[in-house]
Amino acid sequence: MTVPELTRELEVASQLAREAGALLLRWRAVGFSVEHKTSLEDPVTAADREASALIVSGLAGAFPEDGLMSEEETDSAARLSCERVWVIDPIDGTSEFIKGTADYCVSIGLAIGNDAVLGVVYAPSTDELFAGIVGQGVWKNGQQVQRAPRSESWRIAVSDTEFGRELNRHDLPGMLPSGSIALKLARLSGDEADATFTMSPRSEWDIAAGDALLQAAGGKLRRRDGGEVRYNQPQPHLEQGLIAGLPDAVDWLEGELSRRRLPTAHLGLKASAPAWTYLKDVDRDALGGHPGVSIRHAGSEVLALLVVNPETRSVERAEGDAFHLERLTRDVIRAVGPLSAADAKLSP
């Protein structure tokens, strides 16, 4: 698609990101309590909510015809009829914000016609503002980013959580663990890393701004099975892990992930997905059309299978290696919410 100039949109989003960042620093100075949404791995604070309200109010005032979606606001189906939708994460990396590290950010993306086209990512603790528009370039603190040529020794930004739990067992070269996925993508756009990937799924608000920044820098982001990512969907939680970066680095990384058989989850698996063929024949016959089939797989090998009734959140089947089943269960809980009390043994 042809992306409009969007100069005013970039200015407004950048200003709101800085204002939200200043608010977050004030909360850090005075202290705050921590709550949890779906699990202990899904924290939220008053700072998240107040920053969200600030950003949503500012965007609604500046662009009243646009749709809005924020991680910390009640979602509305009204956004689905909007051509332009702002996708907001007031704190990406809430766990890092709580711990007192610098690895968190404010993330504001704009999607037009389901494509991420504008991104602003602001890291308050280090005062780094990444801003970009697809087709126009990326700026860091007002200076346009110029990428240096690179063709080897790729720098791979990875999740510090995923690194601590299982990536540290693998010999993938160039791994640089960190927290916020939005900030990872921003640093890719700023020539501070070359590629990234996740084993667990993410949500639209985690990646919309970073995706736009990466595209503006000539990179790409897609699902682990090669499928594209579309924004402003009825269900904002993506079903799979992701891979992103410069085209040459992504091509190299995909080969390395395949060779090392590094797993990924696929939630809400449908018969049309490539991973459906990884199920046993008997499971394909039994589960066809079921809306709550999720797997964790390495290549074509299914490591764990979880079948959940999406209406009651009750587990109908839970099979596979204990470690991978636990990881898959956590991913499902992040997407659909806590499982029923009868299945508490599967919860974190």
mmCIF file of C-alpha atoms in Angstrom:
data_model
loop_
_atom_site.group_PDB
_atom_site.id
_atom_site.type_symbol
_atom_site.label_atom_id
_atom_site.label_comp_id
_atom_site.label_asym_id
_atom_site.label_seq_id
_atom_site.Cartn_x
_atom_site.Cartn_y
_atom_site.Cartn_z
ATOM 1 C CA MET A 1 0.000 0.000 0.000
ATOM 2 C CA THR A 2 1.030 3.639 -0.479
ATOM 3 C CA VAL A 3 1.577 5.228 2.930
ATOM 4 C CA PRO A 4 0.550 8.887 3.337
ATOM 5 C CA GLU A 5 2.977 11.423 4.761
ATOM 6 C CA LEU A 6 1.643 11.188 8.356
ATOM 7 C CA THR A 7 3.848 14.025 9.640
ATOM 8 C CA ARG A 8 1.314 15.284 12.163
ATOM 9 C CA GLU A 9 0.544 11.756 13.337
ATOM 10 C CA LEU A 10 4.228 11.123 14.016
ATOM 11 C CA GLU A 11 4.571 14.395 15.914
ATOM 12 C CA VAL A 12 1.516 13.735 18.096
ATOM 13 C CA ALA A 13 2.499 10.133 18.835
ATOM 14 C CA SER A 14 6.060 11.163 19.681
ATOM 15 C CA GLN A 15 4.891 13.864 22.073
ATOM 16 C CA LEU A 16 2.438 11.524 23.792
ATOM 17 C CA ALA A 17 5.112 8.834 24.120
ATOM 18 C CA ARG A 18 7.430 11.309 25.841
ATOM 19 C CA GLU A 19 4.636 12.497 28.148
ATOM 20 C CA ALA A 20 3.744 8.926 29.038
ATOM 21 C CA GLY A 21 7.424 8.176 29.635
ATOM 22 C CA ALA A 22 7.733 11.105 32.031
ATOM 23 C CA LEU A 23 4.678 9.816 33.879
ATOM 24 C CA LEU A 24 6.283 6.374 34.203
ATOM 25 C CA LEU A 25 9.454 7.850 35.646
ATOM 26 C CA ARG A 26 7.378 9.722 38.237
ATOM 27 C CA TRP A 27 5.650 6.484 39.237
ATOM 28 C CA ARG A 28 9.025 4.816 39.644
ATOM 29 C CA ALA A 29 10.150 7.610 41.937
ATOM 30 C CA VAL A 30 7.155 7.357 44.284
ATOM 31 C CA GLY A 31 6.524 3.588 44.109
ATOM 32 C CA PHE A 32 3.496 1.502 43.148
ATOM 33 C CA SER A 33 1.724 -1.761 43.845
ATOM 34 C CA VAL A 34 1.623 -4.677 41.411
ATOM 35 C CA GLU A 35 -1.409 -6.699 40.316
ATOM 36 C CA HIS A 36 -1.621 -9.654 37.923
ATOM 37 C CA LYS A 37 -4.037 -10.236 35.079
ATOM 38 C CA THR A 38 -3.894 -13.797 33.753
ATOM 39 C CA SER A 39 -0.885 -15.114 35.687
ATOM 40 C CA LEU A 40 2.217 -14.132 37.639
ATOM 41 C CA GLU A 41 3.918 -13.544 34.283
ATOM 42 C CA ASP A 42 1.287 -10.949 33.323
ATOM 43 C CA PRO A 43 1.671 -8.044 35.784
ATOM 44 C CA VAL A 44 -0.013 -4.651 35.627
ATOM 45 C CA THR A 45 0.389 -1.469 37.662
ATOM 46 C CA ALA A 46 -1.381 1.852 38.090
ATOM 47 C CA ALA A 47 1.385 3.306 35.932
ATOM 48 C CA ASP A 48 0.283 1.114 32.994
ATOM 49 C CA ARG A 49 -3.299 2.292 33.340
ATOM 50 C CA GLU A 50 -2.507 5.975 33.797
ATOM 51 C CA ALA A 51 -0.088 6.019 30.854
ATOM 52 C CA SER A 52 -2.698 4.271 28.721
ATOM 53 C CA ALA A 53 -5.359 6.842 29.639
ATOM 54 C CA LEU A 54 -2.991 9.683 28.762
ATOM 55 C CA ILE A 55 -2.144 8.254 25.341
ATOM 56 C CA VAL A 56 -5.694 7.222 24.447
ATOM 57 C CA SER A 57 -7.093 10.622 25.439
ATOM 58 C CA GLY A 58 -4.432 12.457 23.446
ATOM 59 C CA LEU A 59 -4.929 10.396 20.296
ATOM 60 C CA ALA A 60 -8.726 10.573 20.533
ATOM 61 C CA GLY A 61 -8.534 14.341 20.795
ATOM 62 C CA ALA A 62 -6.143 14.707 17.869
ATOM 63 C CA PHE A 63 -7.688 12.077 15.564
ATOM 64 C CA PRO A 64 -11.311 11.562 16.611
ATOM 65 C CA GLU A 65 -12.211 9.400 13.591
ATOM 66 C CA ASP A 66 -9.505 6.825 14.280
ATOM 67 C CA GLY A 67 -9.963 3.573 16.164
ATOM 68 C CA LEU A 68 -8.042 2.862 19.351
ATOM 69 C CA MET A 69 -6.751 -0.362 20.893
ATOM 70 C CA SER A 70 -4.661 -0.399 24.058
ATOM 71 C CA GLU A 71 -3.558 -3.345 26.157
ATOM 72 C CA GLU A 72 -4.919 -1.664 29.277
ATOM 73 C CA GLU A 73 -8.303 -0.519 27.945
ATOM 74 C CA THR A 74 -11.531 -2.452 27.408
ATOM 75 C CA ASP A 75 -11.537 -3.474 23.768
ATOM 76 C CA SER A 76 -14.347 -2.316 21.494
ATOM 77 C CA ALA A 77 -15.519 -3.916 18.258
ATOM 78 C CA ALA A 78 -16.066 -0.389 16.916
ATOM 79 C CA ARG A 79 -12.388 -0.263 15.920
ATOM 80 C CA LEU A 80 -12.964 -3.032 13.375
ATOM 81 C CA SER A 81 -14.890 -0.630 11.129
ATOM 82 C CA CYS A 82 -12.110 1.993 11.218
ATOM 83 C CA GLU A 83 -9.609 2.289 8.382
ATOM 84 C CA ARG A 84 -7.017 3.740 10.777
ATOM 85 C CA VAL A 85 -6.414 2.235 14.214
ATOM 86 C CA TRP A 86 -3.866 3.198 16.866
ATOM 87 C CA VAL A 87 -2.369 0.167 18.631
ATOM 88 C CA ILE A 88 -0.913 1.036 22.032
ATOM 89 C CA ASP A 89 1.122 -0.625 24.749
ATOM 90 C CA PRO A 90 1.649 1.976 27.506
ATOM 91 C CA ILE A 91 4.420 -0.178 29.021
ATOM 92 C CA ASP A 92 5.916 -2.966 26.979
ATOM 93 C CA GLY A 93 8.162 -4.733 29.452
ATOM 94 C CA THR A 94 6.084 -4.180 32.598
ATOM 95 C CA SER A 95 8.118 -6.847 34.414
ATOM 96 C CA GLU A 96 11.316 -4.902 33.694
ATOM 97 C CA PHE A 97 9.617 -1.647 34.730
ATOM 98 C CA ILE A 98 8.689 -3.284 38.041
ATOM 99 C CA LYS A 99 12.203 -4.669 38.549
ATOM 100 C CA GLY A 100 13.719 -1.215 38.041
ATOM 101 C CA THR A 101 15.690 -1.956 34.879
ATOM 102 C CA ALA A 102 15.784 0.261 31.785
ATOM 103 C CA ASP A 103 14.470 -2.416 29.413
ATOM 104 C CA TYR A 104 10.876 -1.209 29.009
ATOM 105 C CA CYS A 105 9.205 1.293 26.708
ATOM 106 C CA VAL A 106 6.092 3.112 25.562
ATOM 107 C CA SER A 107 4.849 1.739 22.241
ATOM 108 C CA ILE A 108 2.436 3.566 19.900
ATOM 109 C CA GLY A 109 1.705 2.185 16.440
ATOM 110 C CA LEU A 110 -0.702 3.186 13.688
ATOM 111 C CA ALA A 111 -2.263 0.606 11.389
ATOM 112 C CA ILE A 112 -3.997 1.567 8.161
ATOM 113 C CA GLY A 113 -5.999 -1.106 6.398
ATOM 114 C CA ASN A 114 -4.569 -3.841 8.692
ATOM 115 C CA ASP A 115 -0.930 -2.859 7.958
ATOM 116 C CA ALA A 116 1.429 -1.248 10.474
ATOM 117 C CA VAL A 117 2.593 2.017 8.885
ATOM 118 C CA LEU A 118 3.841 4.263 11.715
ATOM 119 C CA GLY A 119 5.670 3.495 14.912
ATOM 120 C CA VAL A 120 6.924 5.376 17.947
ATOM 121 C CA VAL A 121 8.827 3.578 20.704
ATOM 122 C CA TYR A 122 10.176 5.550 23.659
ATOM 123 C CA ALA A 123 12.509 4.166 26.342
ATOM 124 C CA PRO A 124 12.074 6.593 29.286
ATOM 125 C CA SER A 125 14.996 5.454 31.427
ATOM 126 C CA THR A 126 17.504 6.021 28.618
ATOM 127 C CA ASP A 127 15.609 8.857 26.877
ATOM 128 C CA GLU A 128 15.650 7.090 23.491
ATOM 129 C CA LEU A 129 12.863 7.887 21.044
ATOM 130 C CA PHE A 130 12.554 5.780 17.892
ATOM 131 C CA ALA A 131 10.080 7.127 15.335
ATOM 132 C CA GLY A 132 9.416 5.952 11.808
ATOM 133 C CA ILE A 133 7.013 5.773 8.881
ATOM 134 C CA VAL A 134 7.028 2.966 6.351
ATOM 135 C CA GLY A 135 8.646 4.205 3.151
ATOM 136 C CA GLN A 136 10.090 7.308 4.811
ATOM 137 C CA GLY A 137 12.701 6.045 7.261
ATOM 138 C CA VAL A 138 13.487 5.832 10.970
ATOM 139 C CA TRP A 139 14.728 8.538 13.320
ATOM 140 C CA LYS A 140 16.328 8.094 16.715
ATOM 141 C CA ASN A 141 16.110 11.208 18.886
ATOM 142 C CA GLY A 142 15.564 13.257 15.750
ATOM 143 C CA GLN A 143 18.509 11.891 13.761
ATOM 144 C CA GLN A 144 17.732 9.690 10.771
ATOM 145 C CA VAL A 145 19.173 6.198 11.145
ATOM 146 C CA GLN A 146 21.727 5.086 8.542
ATOM 147 C CA ARG A 147 22.361 1.359 8.632
ATOM 148 C CA ALA A 148 25.938 0.111 8.292
ATOM 149 C CA PRO A 149 26.493 -2.749 5.812
ATOM 150 C CA ARG A 150 26.586 -6.157 7.500
ATOM 151 C CA SER A 151 26.511 -9.691 6.128
ATOM 152 C CA GLU A 152 27.676 -12.001 8.919
ATOM 153 C CA SER A 153 28.035 -12.357 12.691
ATOM 154 C CA TRP A 154 24.384 -11.464 13.026
ATOM 155 C CA ARG A 155 23.220 -9.943 16.310
ATOM 156 C CA ILE A 156 20.117 -11.827 17.479
ATOM 157 C CA ALA A 157 17.929 -10.112 20.071
ATOM 158 C CA VAL A 158 16.041 -12.714 22.130
ATOM 159 C CA SER A 159 13.654 -12.731 25.068
ATOM 160 C CA ASP A 160 15.486 -12.800 28.378
ATOM 161 C CA THR A 161 12.661 -14.965 29.770
ATOM 162 C CA GLU A 162 12.912 -17.456 26.908
ATOM 163 C CA PHE A 163 16.706 -17.370 27.157
ATOM 164 C CA GLY A 164 16.640 -18.135 30.876
ATOM 165 C CA ARG A 165 14.175 -20.997 30.490
ATOM 166 C CA GLU A 166 15.482 -22.799 27.418
ATOM 167 C CA LEU A 167 17.442 -20.818 24.828
ATOM 168 C CA ASN A 168 20.530 -20.962 27.024
ATOM 169 C CA ARG A 169 20.650 -24.706 26.304
ATOM 170 C CA HIS A 170 21.198 -24.053 22.591
ATOM 171 C CA ASP A 171 24.295 -22.885 20.771
ATOM 172 C CA LEU A 172 22.611 -20.343 18.489
ATOM 173 C CA PRO A 173 25.318 -17.703 17.898
ATOM 174 C CA GLY A 174 24.878 -13.998 18.502
ATOM 175 C CA MET A 175 22.081 -14.134 21.093
ATOM 176 C CA LEU A 176 21.486 -10.892 23.027
ATOM 177 C CA PRO A 177 18.820 -11.393 25.739
ATOM 178 C CA SER A 178 16.584 -8.463 26.687
ATOM 179 C CA GLY A 179 13.037 -7.725 27.828
ATOM 180 C CA SER A 180 10.618 -5.626 25.800
ATOM 181 C CA ILE A 181 9.795 -6.978 22.313
ATOM 182 C CA ALA A 182 8.787 -3.474 21.169
ATOM 183 C CA LEU A 183 12.185 -2.137 22.204
ATOM 184 C CA LYS A 184 13.915 -5.075 20.488
ATOM 185 C CA LEU A 185 12.178 -4.219 17.220
ATOM 186 C CA ALA A 186 13.029 -0.539 17.667
ATOM 187 C CA ARG A 187 16.686 -1.407 18.177
ATOM 188 C CA LEU A 188 16.592 -3.544 15.032
ATOM 189 C CA SER A 189 15.359 -0.485 13.164
ATOM 190 C CA GLY A 190 18.138 1.579 14.755
ATOM 191 C CA ASP A 191 20.937 -0.770 13.580
ATOM 192 C CA GLU A 192 21.579 -2.038 17.108
ATOM 193 C CA ALA A 193 20.660 -5.664 16.290
ATOM 194 C CA ASP A 194 19.883 -7.620 13.125
ATOM 195 C CA ALA A 195 17.105 -10.123 13.852
ATOM 196 C CA THR A 196 14.867 -11.485 16.593
ATOM 197 C CA PHE A 197 12.437 -14.332 17.161
ATOM 198 C CA THR A 198 10.062 -15.606 19.818
ATOM 199 C CA MET A 199 8.876 -19.062 20.748
ATOM 200 C CA SER A 200 5.708 -17.798 22.444
ATOM 201 C CA PRO A 201 3.007 -15.746 20.716
ATOM 202 C CA ARG A 202 2.646 -12.016 21.227
ATOM 203 C CA SER A 203 -0.237 -9.549 20.868
ATOM 204 C CA GLU A 204 -0.792 -6.748 18.369
ATOM 205 C CA TRP A 205 0.028 -4.036 20.908
ATOM 206 C CA ASP A 206 3.402 -5.657 21.624
ATOM 207 C CA ILE A 207 4.620 -5.383 18.047
ATOM 208 C CA ALA A 208 2.624 -2.887 15.929
ATOM 209 C CA ALA A 209 4.923 0.099 16.496
ATOM 210 C CA GLY A 210 8.082 -2.001 16.249
ATOM 211 C CA ASP A 211 6.841 -3.684 13.069
ATOM 212 C CA ALA A 212 6.308 -0.289 11.423
ATOM 213 C CA LEU A 213 9.761 0.872 12.542
ATOM 214 C CA LEU A 214 11.363 -2.282 11.205
ATOM 215 C CA GLN A 215 9.604 -1.984 7.850
ATOM 216 C CA ALA A 216 10.648 1.665 7.667
ATOM 217 C CA ALA A 217 14.251 0.468 8.069
ATOM 218 C CA GLY A 218 13.899 -2.111 5.293
ATOM 219 C CA GLY A 219 13.231 -5.120 7.520
ATOM 220 C CA LYS A 220 10.334 -7.533 7.848
ATOM 221 C CA LEU A 221 8.308 -9.283 10.540
ATOM 222 C CA ARG A 222 6.244 -12.437 10.103
ATOM 223 C CA ARG A 223 4.892 -15.476 11.900
ATOM 224 C CA ARG A 224 7.240 -18.395 12.491
ATOM 225 C CA ASP A 225 5.443 -20.442 9.815
ATOM 226 C CA GLY A 226 5.982 -17.643 7.274
ATOM 227 C CA GLY A 227 2.484 -16.165 7.476
ATOM 228 C CA GLU A 228 2.009 -12.414 7.496
ATOM 229 C CA VAL A 229 0.873 -10.388 10.492
ATOM 230 C CA ARG A 230 -2.316 -8.341 10.061
ATOM 231 C CA TYR A 231 -3.480 -5.710 12.543
ATOM 232 C CA ASN A 232 -6.865 -4.580 13.869
ATOM 233 C CA GLN A 233 -8.119 -8.154 13.975
ATOM 234 C CA PRO A 234 -11.123 -9.256 16.093
ATOM 235 C CA GLN A 235 -8.732 -11.296 18.257
ATOM 236 C CA PRO A 236 -5.605 -9.172 18.911
ATOM 237 C CA HIS A 237 -3.534 -12.071 20.253
ATOM 238 C CA LEU A 238 -1.372 -13.669 17.575
ATOM 239 C CA GLU A 239 -1.416 -17.450 17.391
ATOM 240 C CA GLN A 240 2.302 -18.063 16.904
ATOM 241 C CA GLY A 241 5.805 -17.019 17.706
ATOM 242 C CA LEU A 242 7.419 -14.429 15.443
ATOM 243 C CA ILE A 243 10.591 -13.856 13.470
ATOM 244 C CA ALA A 244 11.783 -10.411 12.353
ATOM 245 C CA GLY A 245 14.781 -8.451 11.146
ATOM 246 C CA LEU A 246 16.790 -7.573 8.084
ATOM 247 C CA PRO A 247 15.949 -9.875 5.167
ATOM 248 C CA ASP A 248 19.374 -11.560 4.969
ATOM 249 C CA ALA A 249 19.549 -11.999 8.738
ATOM 250 C CA VAL A 250 16.031 -13.452 8.865
ATOM 251 C CA ASP A 251 16.844 -15.921 6.100
ATOM 252 C CA TRP A 252 19.943 -17.052 8.030
ATOM 253 C CA LEU A 253 18.057 -17.202 11.322
ATOM 254 C CA GLU A 254 15.207 -19.281 9.898
ATOM 255 C CA GLY A 255 17.724 -21.853 8.741
ATOM 256 C CA GLU A 256 19.408 -21.935 12.152
ATOM 257 C CA LEU A 257 16.105 -22.286 14.029
ATOM 258 C CA SER A 258 15.088 -25.142 11.768
ATOM 259 C CA ARG A 259 18.447 -26.884 12.078
ATOM 260 C CA ARG A 260 18.424 -26.597 15.863
ATOM 261 C CA ARG A 261 14.732 -27.521 16.095
ATOM 262 C CA LEU A 262 13.898 -24.584 18.346
ATOM 263 C CA PRO A 263 10.199 -24.858 19.216
ATOM 264 C CA THR A 264 7.293 -22.486 18.850
ATOM 265 C CA ALA A 265 3.667 -22.499 19.926
ATOM 266 C CA HIS A 266 0.665 -22.390 17.625
ATOM 267 C CA LEU A 267 -2.584 -21.492 19.401
ATOM 268 C CA GLY A 268 -6.071 -21.949 17.982
ATOM 269 C CA LEU A 269 -4.709 -24.300 15.341
ATOM 270 C CA LYS A 270 -6.892 -24.624 12.243
ATOM 271 C CA ALA A 271 -6.863 -27.243 9.508
ATOM 272 C CA SER A 272 -5.709 -24.581 7.021
ATOM 273 C CA ALA A 273 -2.441 -23.956 8.927
ATOM 274 C CA PRO A 274 0.764 -25.737 7.903
ATOM 275 C CA ALA A 275 1.201 -27.035 11.477
ATOM 276 C CA TRP A 276 -2.114 -28.924 11.275
ATOM 277 C CA THR A 277 -0.337 -31.589 9.242
ATOM 278 C CA TYR A 278 1.969 -32.263 12.212
ATOM 279 C CA LEU A 279 -0.899 -33.822 14.161
ATOM 280 C CA LYS A 280 -1.424 -37.565 14.038
ATOM 281 C CA ASP A 281 -4.053 -38.758 11.562
ATOM 282 C CA VAL A 282 -6.366 -39.770 14.391
ATOM 283 C CA ASP A 283 -6.046 -36.326 15.999
ATOM 284 C CA ARG A 284 -6.722 -34.519 12.737
ATOM 285 C CA ASP A 285 -9.912 -36.535 12.377
ATOM 286 C CA ALA A 286 -10.973 -36.042 15.995
ATOM 287 C CA LEU A 287 -10.117 -32.346 16.322
ATOM 288 C CA GLY A 288 -11.176 -30.965 12.950
ATOM 289 C CA GLY A 289 -13.212 -27.802 13.488
ATOM 290 C CA HIS A 290 -12.418 -27.573 17.212
ATOM 291 C CA PRO A 291 -11.690 -23.897 18.095
ATOM 292 C CA GLY A 292 -9.378 -24.606 21.032
ATOM 293 C CA VAL A 293 -6.548 -26.769 19.684
ATOM 294 C CA SER A 294 -3.036 -25.562 20.555
ATOM 295 C CA ILE A 295 0.343 -27.218 20.072
ATOM 296 C CA ARG A 296 4.002 -26.608 20.761
ATOM 297 C CA HIS A 297 6.176 -28.072 18.054
ATOM 298 C CA ALA A 298 9.752 -28.285 16.813
ATOM 299 C CA GLY A 299 9.671 -28.649 13.073
ATOM 300 C CA SER A 300 7.033 -31.300 12.360
ATOM 301 C CA GLU A 301 7.304 -32.918 15.815
ATOM 302 C CA VAL A 302 4.474 -32.082 18.210
ATOM 303 C CA LEU A 303 6.001 -31.621 21.672
ATOM 304 C CA ALA A 304 2.770 -30.794 23.514
ATOM 305 C CA LEU A 305 -0.948 -30.714 22.732
ATOM 306 C CA LEU A 306 -3.553 -28.748 24.682
ATOM 307 C CA VAL A 307 -7.247 -28.759 23.797
ATOM 308 C CA VAL A 308 -9.370 -26.195 25.665
ATOM 309 C CA ASN A 309 -13.071 -25.432 25.424
ATOM 310 C CA PRO A 310 -12.925 -21.660 24.722
ATOM 311 C CA GLU A 311 -16.330 -21.003 26.327
ATOM 312 C CA THR A 312 -15.728 -22.765 29.639
ATOM 313 C CA ARG A 313 -11.891 -22.650 29.546
ATOM 314 C CA SER A 314 -11.891 -26.267 30.615
ATOM 315 C CA VAL A 315 -9.090 -28.531 29.420
ATOM 316 C CA GLU A 316 -10.283 -31.442 27.311
ATOM 317 C CA ARG A 317 -6.851 -32.885 26.506
ATOM 318 C CA ALA A 318 -3.328 -32.150 27.754
ATOM 319 C CA GLU A 319 -0.559 -34.334 26.393
ATOM 320 C CA GLY A 320 3.157 -34.310 25.717
ATOM 321 C CA ASP A 321 6.486 -33.548 27.349
ATOM 322 C CA ALA A 322 5.942 -31.928 30.779
ATOM 323 C CA PHE A 323 8.247 -28.952 30.159
ATOM 324 C CA HIS A 324 6.731 -28.109 26.775
ATOM 325 C CA LEU A 325 3.185 -28.649 28.047
ATOM 326 C CA GLU A 326 3.828 -26.174 30.855
ATOM 327 C CA ARG A 327 5.150 -23.587 28.374
ATOM 328 C CA LEU A 328 2.184 -24.146 26.061
ATOM 329 C CA THR A 329 -0.267 -23.846 28.941
ATOM 330 C CA ARG A 330 1.226 -20.507 29.944
ATOM 331 C CA ASP A 331 0.879 -19.259 26.367
ATOM 332 C CA VAL A 332 -2.767 -20.323 26.234
ATOM 333 C CA ILE A 333 -3.518 -18.654 29.567
ATOM 334 C CA ARG A 334 -1.989 -15.385 28.327
ATOM 335 C CA ALA A 335 -4.284 -15.514 25.300
ATOM 336 C CA VAL A 336 -7.601 -16.727 26.731
ATOM 337 C CA GLY A 337 -7.318 -16.108 30.472
ATOM 338 C CA PRO A 338 -7.091 -18.467 33.463
ATOM 339 C CA LEU A 339 -8.299 -22.015 32.919
ATOM 340 C CA SER A 340 -11.192 -23.427 34.932
ATOM 341 C CA ALA A 341 -10.622 -24.375 38.555
ATOM 342 C CA ALA A 342 -10.751 -28.056 37.691
ATOM 343 C CA ASP A 343 -7.634 -27.534 35.603
ATOM 344 C CA ALA A 344 -5.688 -25.471 38.151
ATOM 345 C CA LYS A 345 -2.910 -28.044 38.120
ATOM 346 C CA LEU A 346 -2.058 -26.837 34.606
ATOM 347 C CA SER A 347 -1.895 -23.180 35.554
ATOM 348 C CA PRO A 348 1.345 -21.352 36.463
#
